[in-house]
Tab-separated table of C-alpha atoms in Angstrom:
chain	number	residue	atom	x	y	z
A	1	MET	CA	-32.672	-9.295	-45.623
A	2	LYS	CA	-29.387	-11.513	-45.789
A	3	SER	CA	-28.003	-8.344	-44.641
A	4	ALA	CA	-30.035	-6.829	-42.543
A	5	LYS	CA	-29.703	-9.843	-39.964
A	6	LEU	CA	-25.388	-9.830	-40.314
A	7	ILE	CA	-26.242	-5.689	-39.583
A	8	ARG	CA	-28.932	-6.509	-36.803
A	9	SER	CA	-26.715	-8.947	-35.640
A	10	ILE	CA	-22.773	-7.334	-35.797
A	11	ILE	CA	-24.797	-4.340	-33.684
A	12	PHE	CA	-25.729	-6.654	-31.242
A	13	PHE	CA	-22.681	-8.318	-30.494
A	14	ILE	CA	-20.916	-4.456	-30.376
A	15	ILE	CA	-23.373	-3.615	-27.007
A	16	LEU	CA	-22.945	-6.747	-25.345
A	17	ILE	CA	-18.840	-6.027	-25.506
A	18	ILE	CA	-20.177	-2.992	-24.092
A	19	VAL	CA	-22.436	-4.082	-22.125
A	20	LEU	CA	-19.943	-7.183	-20.560
A	21	GLY	CA	-17.159	-4.619	-20.159
A	22	LEU	CA	-18.752	-1.608	-19.026
A	23	LEU	CA	-20.362	-4.356	-16.291
A	24	SER	CA	-16.754	-5.829	-16.086
A	25	TYR	CA	-15.183	-2.887	-14.836
A	26	ILE	CA	-17.453	-2.393	-12.438
A	27	PHE	CA	-17.159	-5.663	-10.942
A	28	MET	CA	-13.901	-5.624	-10.571
A	29	LYS	CA	-11.685	-5.002	-7.634
A	30	LYS	CA	-9.979	-1.547	-7.639
A	31	ASP	CA	-7.203	-2.160	-5.477
A	32	SER	CA	-4.908	-2.936	-8.312
A	33	ARG	CA	-5.628	-0.304	-10.628
A	34	HIS	CA	-5.716	1.634	-7.270
A	35	TYR	CA	-2.717	1.765	-6.430
A	36	LYS	CA	-0.879	0.963	-9.597
A	37	TYR	CA	-2.460	3.002	-12.304
A	38	GLN	CA	-0.440	6.265	-11.832
A	39	PHE	CA	2.636	3.946	-12.647
A	40	LEU	CA	1.106	2.654	-15.455
A	41	THR	CA	0.294	5.737	-17.207
A	42	SER	CA	3.169	8.610	-15.751
A	43	ASP	CA	5.428	9.203	-17.797
A	44	ALA	CA	7.478	9.478	-14.472
A	45	GLU	CA	11.344	9.185	-14.487
A	46	TYR	CA	11.723	6.858	-11.036
A	47	ASP	CA	15.294	6.423	-9.208
A	48	ALA	CA	14.230	3.313	-6.910
A	49	LEU	CA	11.232	0.758	-7.606
A	50	PHE	CA	9.946	-1.462	-4.138
A	51	PHE	CA	7.979	-4.923	-4.637
A	52	GLY	CA	6.440	-7.201	-1.887
A	53	SER	CA	4.234	-7.651	0.118
A	54	SER	CA	1.788	-5.757	2.433
A	55	HIS	CA	5.000	-5.239	4.647
A	56	VAL	CA	6.559	-3.137	2.258
A	57	HIS	CA	3.569	-1.527	0.977
A	58	GLU	CA	3.392	-0.192	4.262
A	59	GLY	CA	6.367	-0.390	4.758
A	60	ILE	CA	7.406	2.542	2.670
A	61	ASP	CA	6.162	5.677	1.895
A	62	PRO	CA	7.960	7.207	-1.180
A	63	VAL	CA	6.348	10.963	-0.253
A	64	VAL	CA	8.739	10.532	2.678
A	65	LEU	CA	12.132	9.598	-0.149
A	66	TRP	CA	11.085	12.809	-2.537
A	67	GLU	CA	9.896	15.508	0.428
A	68	ASP	CA	13.384	14.595	2.566
A	69	PHE	CA	15.879	12.631	0.157
A	70	GLY	CA	15.051	14.021	-3.682
A	71	ILE	CA	14.565	10.648	-3.870
A	72	ARG	CA	11.854	9.651	-6.846
A	73	SER	CA	10.089	6.719	-5.989
A	74	TYR	CA	6.940	4.627	-6.235
A	75	ASN	CA	6.029	1.464	-4.318
A	76	LEU	CA	4.579	-0.993	-6.502
A	77	ALA	CA	4.021	-4.040	-3.325
A	78	SER	CA	0.858	-5.849	-3.138
A	79	ALA	CA	-0.724	-7.237	0.006
A	80	GLY	CA	0.155	-10.916	0.198
A	81	GLU	CA	2.489	-11.028	-2.848
A	82	SER	CA	4.472	-13.794	-2.448
A	83	VAL	CA	8.334	-13.306	-4.747
A	84	GLN	CA	6.872	-15.518	-8.115
A	85	MET	CA	4.784	-13.087	-8.239
A	86	THR	CA	6.892	-10.208	-7.731
A	87	TYR	CA	9.261	-12.023	-11.004
A	88	TYR	CA	6.174	-10.818	-12.920
A	89	VAL	CA	5.626	-7.180	-11.940
A	90	VAL	CA	9.040	-6.371	-12.365
A	91	ARG	CA	9.943	-6.896	-15.126
A	92	GLU	CA	5.989	-5.198	-16.227
A	93	ALA	CA	7.849	-3.045	-14.223
A	94	LEU	CA	10.606	-2.399	-15.648
A	95	LEU	CA	8.721	-2.570	-19.588
A	96	LYS	CA	7.774	0.982	-18.118
A	97	ALA	CA	10.358	1.964	-16.471
A	98	GLN	CA	14.255	1.826	-15.811
A	99	PRO	CA	14.902	2.806	-12.256
A	100	LYS	CA	18.250	2.497	-10.898
A	101	VAL	CA	17.325	0.161	-8.195
A	102	ILE	CA	14.904	-2.056	-7.638
A	103	PHE	CA	13.635	-3.525	-4.076
A	104	ILE	CA	12.258	-7.017	-3.327
A	105	ASP	CA	10.557	-7.430	-0.224
A	106	SER	CA	12.015	-10.530	2.170
A	107	PHE	CA	8.726	-11.638	3.717
A	108	LYS	CA	7.380	-14.125	0.167
A	109	ILE	CA	10.503	-15.923	-0.637
A	110	GLY	CA	9.623	-18.631	0.408
A	111	ASP	CA	12.237	-22.326	-0.047
A	112	GLY	CA	8.730	-24.531	-1.205
A	113	ASP	CA	6.856	-26.349	-3.408
A	114	SER	CA	3.569	-23.580	-3.465
A	115	LEU	CA	3.034	-20.564	-4.375
A	116	ASP	CA	1.537	-19.017	-0.884
A	117	GLN	CA	-0.437	-16.198	-2.125
A	118	SER	CA	-4.027	-15.927	-2.465
A	119	TYR	CA	-6.003	-16.028	-5.634
A	120	SER	CA	-7.689	-12.876	-4.951
A	121	PHE	CA	-4.106	-11.750	-3.755
A	122	VAL	CA	-2.494	-12.789	-7.018
A	123	HIS	CA	-5.906	-10.252	-8.789
A	124	GLU	CA	-4.231	-7.496	-6.554
A	125	SER	CA	-0.779	-8.084	-8.092
A	126	ILE	CA	-1.633	-7.438	-12.005
A	127	ASP	CA	-4.733	-7.176	-12.824
A	128	ALA	CA	-3.511	-3.955	-13.574
A	129	PHE	CA	-1.143	-4.455	-16.291
A	130	PRO	CA	-2.189	-4.285	-19.998
A	131	LEU	CA	-2.596	-7.534	-21.356
A	132	ASN	CA	0.218	-9.057	-23.057
A	133	SER	CA	3.078	-11.747	-22.666
A	134	THR	CA	4.482	-10.869	-19.408
A	135	LYS	CA	0.667	-11.061	-17.941
A	136	LEU	CA	-0.205	-13.730	-19.543
A	137	GLU	CA	2.866	-16.153	-18.469
A	138	ALA	CA	1.867	-15.143	-14.754
A	139	ILE	CA	-1.342	-16.152	-15.581
A	140	ASP	CA	-0.170	-19.625	-16.953
A	141	TYR	CA	2.105	-19.596	-13.241
A	142	ALA	CA	0.110	-18.736	-10.749
A	143	SER	CA	-3.176	-21.086	-12.699
A	144	GLN	CA	-0.602	-24.392	-11.347
A	145	PHE	CA	-0.971	-23.242	-7.450
A	146	LEU	CA	-5.193	-22.205	-7.942
A	147	GLU	CA	-8.479	-24.082	-8.321
A	148	GLN	CA	-9.717	-21.184	-10.225
A	149	ASN	CA	-9.466	-21.329	-14.175
A	150	LYS	CA	-7.320	-19.310	-16.372
A	151	PHE	CA	-9.971	-17.464	-17.769
A	152	SER	CA	-10.576	-16.186	-14.292
A	153	PHE	CA	-7.782	-14.354	-14.263
A	154	LEU	CA	-9.030	-12.407	-17.838
A	155	SER	CA	-12.876	-12.012	-16.447
A	156	LYS	CA	-13.232	-9.685	-14.133
A	157	LEU	CA	-17.149	-10.682	-14.874
A	158	TYR	CA	-16.151	-13.491	-14.230
A	159	ALA	CA	-14.077	-13.828	-11.433
A	160	TYR	CA	-15.667	-10.700	-9.516
A	161	HIS	CA	-19.468	-12.469	-9.619
A	162	GLY	CA	-19.835	-12.714	-6.138
A	163	ARG	CA	-19.265	-8.655	-5.322
A	164	TYR	CA	-23.439	-7.629	-5.428
A	165	GLY	CA	-23.512	-6.895	-2.200
A	166	GLU	CA	-20.344	-5.405	-1.588
A	167	LEU	CA	-20.776	-2.552	-4.361
A	168	GLY	CA	-20.002	1.630	-3.773
A	169	ARG	CA	-18.827	4.720	-5.009
A	170	LYS	CA	-15.376	3.801	-5.639
A	171	ASP	CA	-16.818	1.041	-8.289
A	172	PHE	CA	-18.970	4.160	-10.387
A	173	LYS	CA	-14.699	5.893	-10.508
A	174	ASN	CA	-12.336	5.461	-11.711
A	175	GLU	CA	-10.088	6.771	-8.789
A	176	TYR	CA	-6.667	6.542	-7.547
A	177	THR	CA	-3.744	7.966	-4.944
A	178	PHE	CA	-1.293	10.242	-5.654
A	179	ASP	CA	1.458	8.667	-3.161
A	180	LYS	CA	2.558	7.353	-5.024
A	181	GLY	CA	1.378	3.935	-4.845
A	182	ALA	CA	2.035	3.257	-0.921
A	183	TYR	CA	-0.718	2.212	1.081
A	184	ILE	CA	0.316	4.019	5.030
A	185	MET	CA	-2.050	2.682	7.891
A	186	THR	CA	-3.223	6.040	9.931
A	187	SER	CA	-3.728	3.887	12.827
A	188	ILE	CA	-2.031	2.898	16.067
A	189	VAL	CA	-1.313	-1.150	17.492
A	190	PRO	CA	0.541	-1.977	19.976
A	191	VAL	CA	3.087	-5.205	19.433
A	192	GLU	CA	5.777	-6.643	20.879
A	193	LYS	CA	8.947	-6.074	19.753
A	194	PRO	CA	11.228	-8.471	18.731
A	195	VAL	CA	14.612	-9.487	19.857
A	196	LEU	CA	17.010	-11.417	17.639
A	197	THR	CA	20.121	-13.100	18.509
A	198	GLY	CA	22.835	-11.236	16.008
A	199	SER	CA	23.512	-14.922	14.504
A	200	ARG	CA	25.020	-14.866	11.197
A	201	GLU	CA	24.231	-18.560	10.776
A	202	LYS	CA	22.792	-19.767	7.409
A	203	THR	CA	20.399	-21.754	6.424
A	204	GLU	CA	20.996	-23.745	3.574
A	205	LEU	CA	19.195	-23.016	0.955
A	206	LYS	CA	16.838	-25.848	-0.689
A	207	GLY	CA	16.294	-24.360	-4.465
A	208	GLY	CA	12.402	-24.289	-3.914
A	209	LEU	CA	9.937	-22.478	-6.233
A	210	GLY	CA	10.429	-18.615	-3.827
A	211	VAL	CA	13.777	-18.745	-4.114
A	212	LYS	CA	14.019	-18.753	-7.725
A	213	ALA	CA	11.573	-16.645	-8.178
A	214	TYR	CA	14.254	-14.409	-6.604
A	215	GLU	CA	17.345	-15.988	-8.266
A	216	ASN	CA	15.508	-15.020	-11.793
A	217	ILE	CA	14.721	-10.819	-10.612
A	218	LEU	CA	18.599	-10.924	-9.173
A	219	GLU	CA	19.852	-12.352	-12.820
A	220	LEU	CA	17.564	-9.717	-14.599
A	221	CYS	CA	18.839	-6.678	-12.875
A	222	GLN	CA	21.934	-8.024	-13.651
A	223	GLU	CA	21.856	-8.409	-16.670
A	224	LYS	CA	19.686	-4.409	-17.184
A	225	GLY	CA	22.357	-3.180	-14.952
A	226	ILE	CA	19.605	-2.036	-11.935
A	227	LYS	CA	21.004	-2.098	-8.502
A	228	CYS	CA	18.622	-5.119	-6.502
A	229	VAL	CA	18.443	-4.672	-2.379
A	230	LEU	CA	16.940	-7.355	-0.084
A	231	LEU	CA	14.750	-5.862	2.217
A	232	SER	CA	13.390	-6.823	5.404
A	233	VAL	CA	10.944	-4.494	6.880
A	234	PRO	CA	11.180	-4.477	11.135
A	235	MET	CA	7.951	-6.838	12.560
A	236	LYS	CA	6.862	-7.956	15.978
A	237	ALA	CA	8.650	-10.473	17.486
A	238	GLY	CA	8.430	-14.103	15.711
A	239	ARG	CA	8.119	-12.902	12.356
A	240	PHE	CA	11.535	-12.905	11.437
A	241	ASP	CA	13.760	-15.363	10.389
A	242	GLU	CA	17.506	-14.434	10.967
A	243	GLU	CA	19.239	-17.606	9.703
A	244	TYR	CA	16.957	-17.168	6.796
A	245	PHE	CA	17.668	-13.148	5.989
A	246	ASN	CA	21.670	-14.222	7.120
A	247	ALA	CA	20.951	-17.211	3.424
A	248	LEU	CA	19.246	-15.156	1.469
A	249	ALA	CA	21.372	-12.062	2.049
A	250	ALA	CA	24.380	-14.019	0.710
A	251	LEU	CA	22.631	-15.070	-1.858
A	252	THR	CA	22.139	-11.357	-3.143
A	253	GLU	CA	25.250	-10.809	-2.604
A	254	GLU	CA	26.569	-13.159	-5.294
A	255	TYR	CA	25.232	-11.066	-7.282
A	256	GLY	CA	26.379	-8.000	-6.606
A	257	GLY	CA	23.423	-6.985	-4.610
A	258	TYR	CA	22.931	-5.333	-1.242
A	259	TYR	CA	20.971	-5.581	1.435
A	260	ILE	CA	18.655	-3.906	4.210
A	261	GLU	CA	18.264	-5.935	7.497
A	262	GLY	CA	14.868	-3.783	9.417
A	263	ASN	CA	14.635	-5.766	12.210
A	264	ALA	CA	17.953	-6.441	13.144
A	265	ALA	CA	18.099	-2.489	12.679
A	266	VAL	CA	14.981	-0.954	15.021
A	267	ASP	CA	16.913	0.646	17.785
A	268	GLU	CA	19.546	2.583	15.261
A	269	ILE	CA	15.544	3.397	13.850
A	270	GLY	CA	13.375	4.910	16.229
A	271	LEU	CA	11.160	2.518	16.214
A	272	ASP	CA	8.070	2.593	18.699
A	273	PHE	CA	6.518	-0.371	18.966
A	274	ASP	CA	4.288	1.047	21.385
A	275	HIS	CA	3.007	3.149	18.315
A	276	ASP	CA	4.557	2.481	15.032
A	277	PHE	CA	2.196	-0.558	14.052
A	278	GLY	CA	-0.956	-0.290	12.559
A	279	ASP	CA	-2.059	-2.963	13.631
A	280	THR	CA	-1.546	-6.492	15.120
A	281	GLU	CA	-0.341	-7.948	11.522
A	282	SER	CA	2.724	-5.777	12.360
A	283	HIS	CA	2.704	-3.447	9.476
A	284	LEU	CA	4.082	-0.329	10.206
A	285	ASN	CA	1.723	3.257	10.352
A	286	LEU	CA	2.498	6.726	9.229
A	287	LEU	CA	5.078	6.962	12.087
A	288	GLY	CA	6.693	3.510	11.709
A	289	ALA	CA	7.378	3.908	7.433
A	290	LYS	CA	7.982	7.934	8.090
A	291	LYS	CA	11.274	6.371	10.564
A	292	PHE	CA	11.342	2.930	8.597
A	293	THR	CA	11.664	4.615	4.789
A	294	SER	CA	13.694	7.434	5.865
A	295	TYR	CA	16.595	4.718	6.776
A	296	VAL	CA	16.253	3.452	3.632
A	297	GLY	CA	16.762	7.073	2.219
A	298	GLU	CA	19.522	7.338	3.951
A	299	PHE	CA	20.786	3.736	2.662
A	300	LEU	CA	19.704	5.615	-0.750
A	301	SER	CA	21.238	8.412	-0.917
A	302	GLY	CA	24.540	7.717	1.437
A	303	LYS	CA	25.491	3.740	0.606
A	304	LEU	CA	24.181	3.782	-3.481
A	305	GLY	CA	24.696	7.610	-4.321
A	306	ILE	CA	21.746	8.553	-5.363
A	307	ALA	CA	21.006	12.118	-5.855
A	308	ASP	CA	18.675	15.052	-4.721
A	309	GLY	CA	16.571	15.177	-7.580
A	310	ARG	CA	14.339	18.318	-5.647
A	311	GLY	CA	16.679	20.503	-7.841
A	312	GLY	CA	15.654	18.672	-11.090
A	313	ALA	CA	13.463	19.315	-14.184
A	314	ASP	CA	11.449	16.915	-13.463
A	315	ALA	CA	11.013	18.240	-9.686
A	316	PRO	CA	7.948	20.327	-10.807
A	317	LEU	CA	5.781	17.250	-11.406
A	318	TRP	CA	6.848	15.733	-8.190
A	319	GLU	CA	6.330	18.830	-6.134
A	320	ALA	CA	2.821	19.142	-7.695
A	321	ASP	CA	1.429	15.238	-6.761
A	322	MET	CA	2.653	15.612	-3.739
A	323	ARG	CA	0.572	18.585	-3.327
A	324	ARG	CA	-2.090	16.313	-5.440
A	325	TRP	CA	-1.846	14.129	-2.239
A	326	SER	CA	-2.033	16.211	0.649
A	327	GLU	CA	-5.396	17.836	-0.839
A	328	GLN	CA	-6.778	14.315	-1.897
A	329	LYS	CA	-5.822	13.267	1.851
A	330	LYS	CA	-9.194	15.046	2.659
A	331	ASP	CA	-11.460	12.859	0.438
A	332	LEU	CA	-10.000	9.655	1.968
A	333	LEU	CA	-11.395	10.415	5.341
A	334	GLU	CA	-14.399	9.167	4.870
A	335	GLU	CA	-12.826	5.212	5.166
A	336	LYS	CA	-11.310	5.905	8.731
A	337	LYS	CA	-13.835	4.752	10.938
A	338	ASP	CA	-11.958	4.944	14.198
A	339	ALA	CA	-10.534	8.380	15.844
A	340	VAL	CA	-7.060	8.239	15.850
A	341	ALA	CA	-7.532	6.670	12.664
A	342	TYR	CA	-9.373	10.045	11.401
A	343	LEU	CA	-6.619	12.601	12.966
A	344	PHE	CA	-3.908	10.907	11.566
A	345	GLY	CA	-5.733	10.662	8.197
A	346	ILE	CA	-4.671	14.609	8.188
A	347	TYR	CA	-2.126	14.894	9.839
A	348	ASP	CA	-0.153	17.294	7.182
A	349	PRO	CA	1.017	20.932	7.504
A	350	LEU	CA	-1.673	21.670	5.052
A	351	TYR	CA	-4.530	20.639	7.722
A	352	THR	CA	-5.841	22.064	11.362
A	353	ALA	CA	-8.209	19.678	13.492
A	354	GLU	CA	-10.691	20.481	16.286
A	355	VAL	CA	-11.551	18.089	18.859
A	356	TYR	CA	-14.686	18.415	20.497
A	357	VAL	CA	-15.767	15.667	23.427
A	358	ARG	CA	-17.688	15.028	25.729
A	359	GLU	CA	-16.501	13.331	28.385
A	360	PRO	CA	-12.461	13.993	28.539
A	361	GLY	CA	-11.404	11.511	30.756
A	362	LEU	CA	-12.550	8.679	27.548
A	363	ILE	CA	-10.005	10.455	25.865
A	364	ASP	CA	-7.111	8.642	27.653
A	365	ARG	CA	-9.700	5.117	27.380
A	366	GLN	CA	-9.055	4.626	23.189
A	367	TYR	CA	-5.148	3.442	23.257
A	368	GLY	CA	-3.046	5.582	21.005
A	369	LEU	CA	-5.796	8.566	20.722
A	370	ARG	CA	-3.775	10.611	23.339
A	371	PHE	CA	-0.759	10.174	21.753
A	372	CYS	CA	-2.179	10.492	18.518
A	373	LEU	CA	-3.478	14.273	19.801
A	374	ASP	CA	-0.920	14.918	21.647
A	375	THR	CA	2.326	14.394	18.401
A	376	MET	CA	-0.762	16.792	15.954
A	377	GLY	CA	-0.400	19.215	18.627
A	378	ILE	CA	-4.065	19.172	19.254
A	379	GLU	CA	-5.755	20.239	22.329
A	380	PRO	CA	-9.804	18.641	22.899
A	381	GLU	CA	-12.322	20.682	23.975
A	382	GLU	CA	-14.950	19.321	26.306
A	383	ALA	CA	-18.147	20.139	24.451
A	384	GLY	CA	-22.280	19.433	25.386
A	385	ASP	CA	-24.998	18.086	22.821
A	386	ASP	CA	-25.035	22.210	21.421
A	387	VAL	CA	-21.694	21.364	19.514
A	388	LEU	CA	-22.285	17.957	19.460
A	389	GLY	CA	-24.922	18.059	17.328
A	390	SER	CA	-27.192	14.602	19.287
A	391	GLY	CA	-26.858	12.548	22.500
A	392	ALA	CA	-25.696	10.328	20.693
A	393	TYR	CA	-22.185	11.437	19.860
A	394	ASP	CA	-19.319	11.379	21.717
A	395	MET	CA	-16.661	13.470	19.617
A	396	ARG	CA	-17.247	16.005	17.122
A	397	ILE	CA	-13.830	16.373	14.709
A	398	ARG	CA	-13.273	19.359	12.385
A	399	VAL	CA	-11.382	19.610	9.427
A	400	ARG	CA	-10.115	23.010	8.216
A	401	TYR	CA	-7.114	24.698	5.903
A	402	THR	CA	-4.207	25.434	8.659
A	403	GLY	CA	-5.268	29.377	8.902
A	404	SER	CA	-7.946	29.035	7.481
A	405	ASP	CA	-11.034	29.508	9.640
A	406	GLU	CA	-13.668	27.497	6.565
A	407	GLN	CA	-14.538	24.211	7.406
A	408	LEU	CA	-13.499	21.335	5.045
A	409	THR	CA	-15.289	18.416	6.448
A	410	GLU	CA	-16.158	17.105	9.471
A	411	GLN	CA	-17.081	13.352	11.226
A	412	TYR	CA	-18.958	12.227	14.620
A	413	PHE	CA	-18.308	9.108	16.752
A	414	SER	CA	-19.062	7.499	18.979
A	415	PHE	CA	-17.939	6.038	22.295
A	416	ASP	CA	-17.911	2.379	21.830
A	417	LYS	CA	-17.246	1.189	26.039
A	418	GLU	CA	-17.147	-3.091	24.832
A	419	ARG	CA	-14.609	-2.042	22.235
A	420	ASN	CA	-12.553	1.256	23.639
A	421	ILE	CA	-12.682	3.298	20.893
A	422	PHE	CA	-14.481	6.663	19.159
A	423	LYS	CA	-15.868	5.612	16.089
A	424	THR	CA	-17.735	6.078	14.050
A	425	ASP	CA	-21.343	4.076	12.218
A	426	GLU	CA	-20.750	1.112	10.713
């Protein structure tokens, strides 16, 4: 009798663990896994790794570095990430890879006594990593500054119990992208160009928590023989502190590192502040990211002497991932809710888009749409209900493989006169 009860108890707990594990998997937010999964599961070697906040996440495109320079890289930045969490992400990444150089975002290197990172953004930084001593240290550190307890970082079910109403298809699939961790925006938003003084004056660093964490990263790079580059991604006016960056750059050089001051080089980079940004927070879009990434690529190949690997032994693996990423773009179009984002979502030689519009004059009402069409070499055609399908729609975009008449996907848009935008149903 006792043995039967014991067996039933064991079976019950096994089922409970399986159910809780499944629920935890479903309810966890997928951002961290989505972008870091390929890095964690691949045996690829890397020349460069990028770390930091959303400005790096959306401003550095490893696809460009490979296709134009033959540089093998991965973007491990996350939205809202402070340099304190970056320190733990760097440590974890170096357990997996041995890059020649790492880049650290200057934007979230604070000099105060706070974490400067929200609870949900801490999850984005560390969720994908395996449970080990580094992750436990990161959780212990973050918990000092946040109201949530440490267990909420370990149990996805506990942490995300409020997500019932927002679950979607992605929550039930193990999806990740092949663009090496980046999130490249496909919208267009104008921002104000920064006007810098060119000052070489330096703020006096106080040795706050962020600066200390950055010093820890510099020391780690010294110890492992890895070059470290402080990176400032171009932003709109008012978001870049020249004198504070100068102080961080001087600190970097003390440890034998380098720096790239992207905000001071916007003219050399060729940034168009009317069309190269994707939102009002001044994150670069695919056009701006390509220009800035190319600027970084010139630094890597020229200043640091990183060799072109396109003729190397692992080139076929990288080329295969580039093809997978091109193919994957069409599957991500359902996330694109306006016409510019949708079109730039398949801005790739693999695809050709056809655009049909009820009133051609409306094209110029949506900011950036005419520029987008011209950039992609698309001439929109005027059409009525027979092509648009219904009087409810004002635009139809048809996507096919270049050189083929077979339709891959399509989307219908309505013109929202309040927002001056062609949008899908939201």
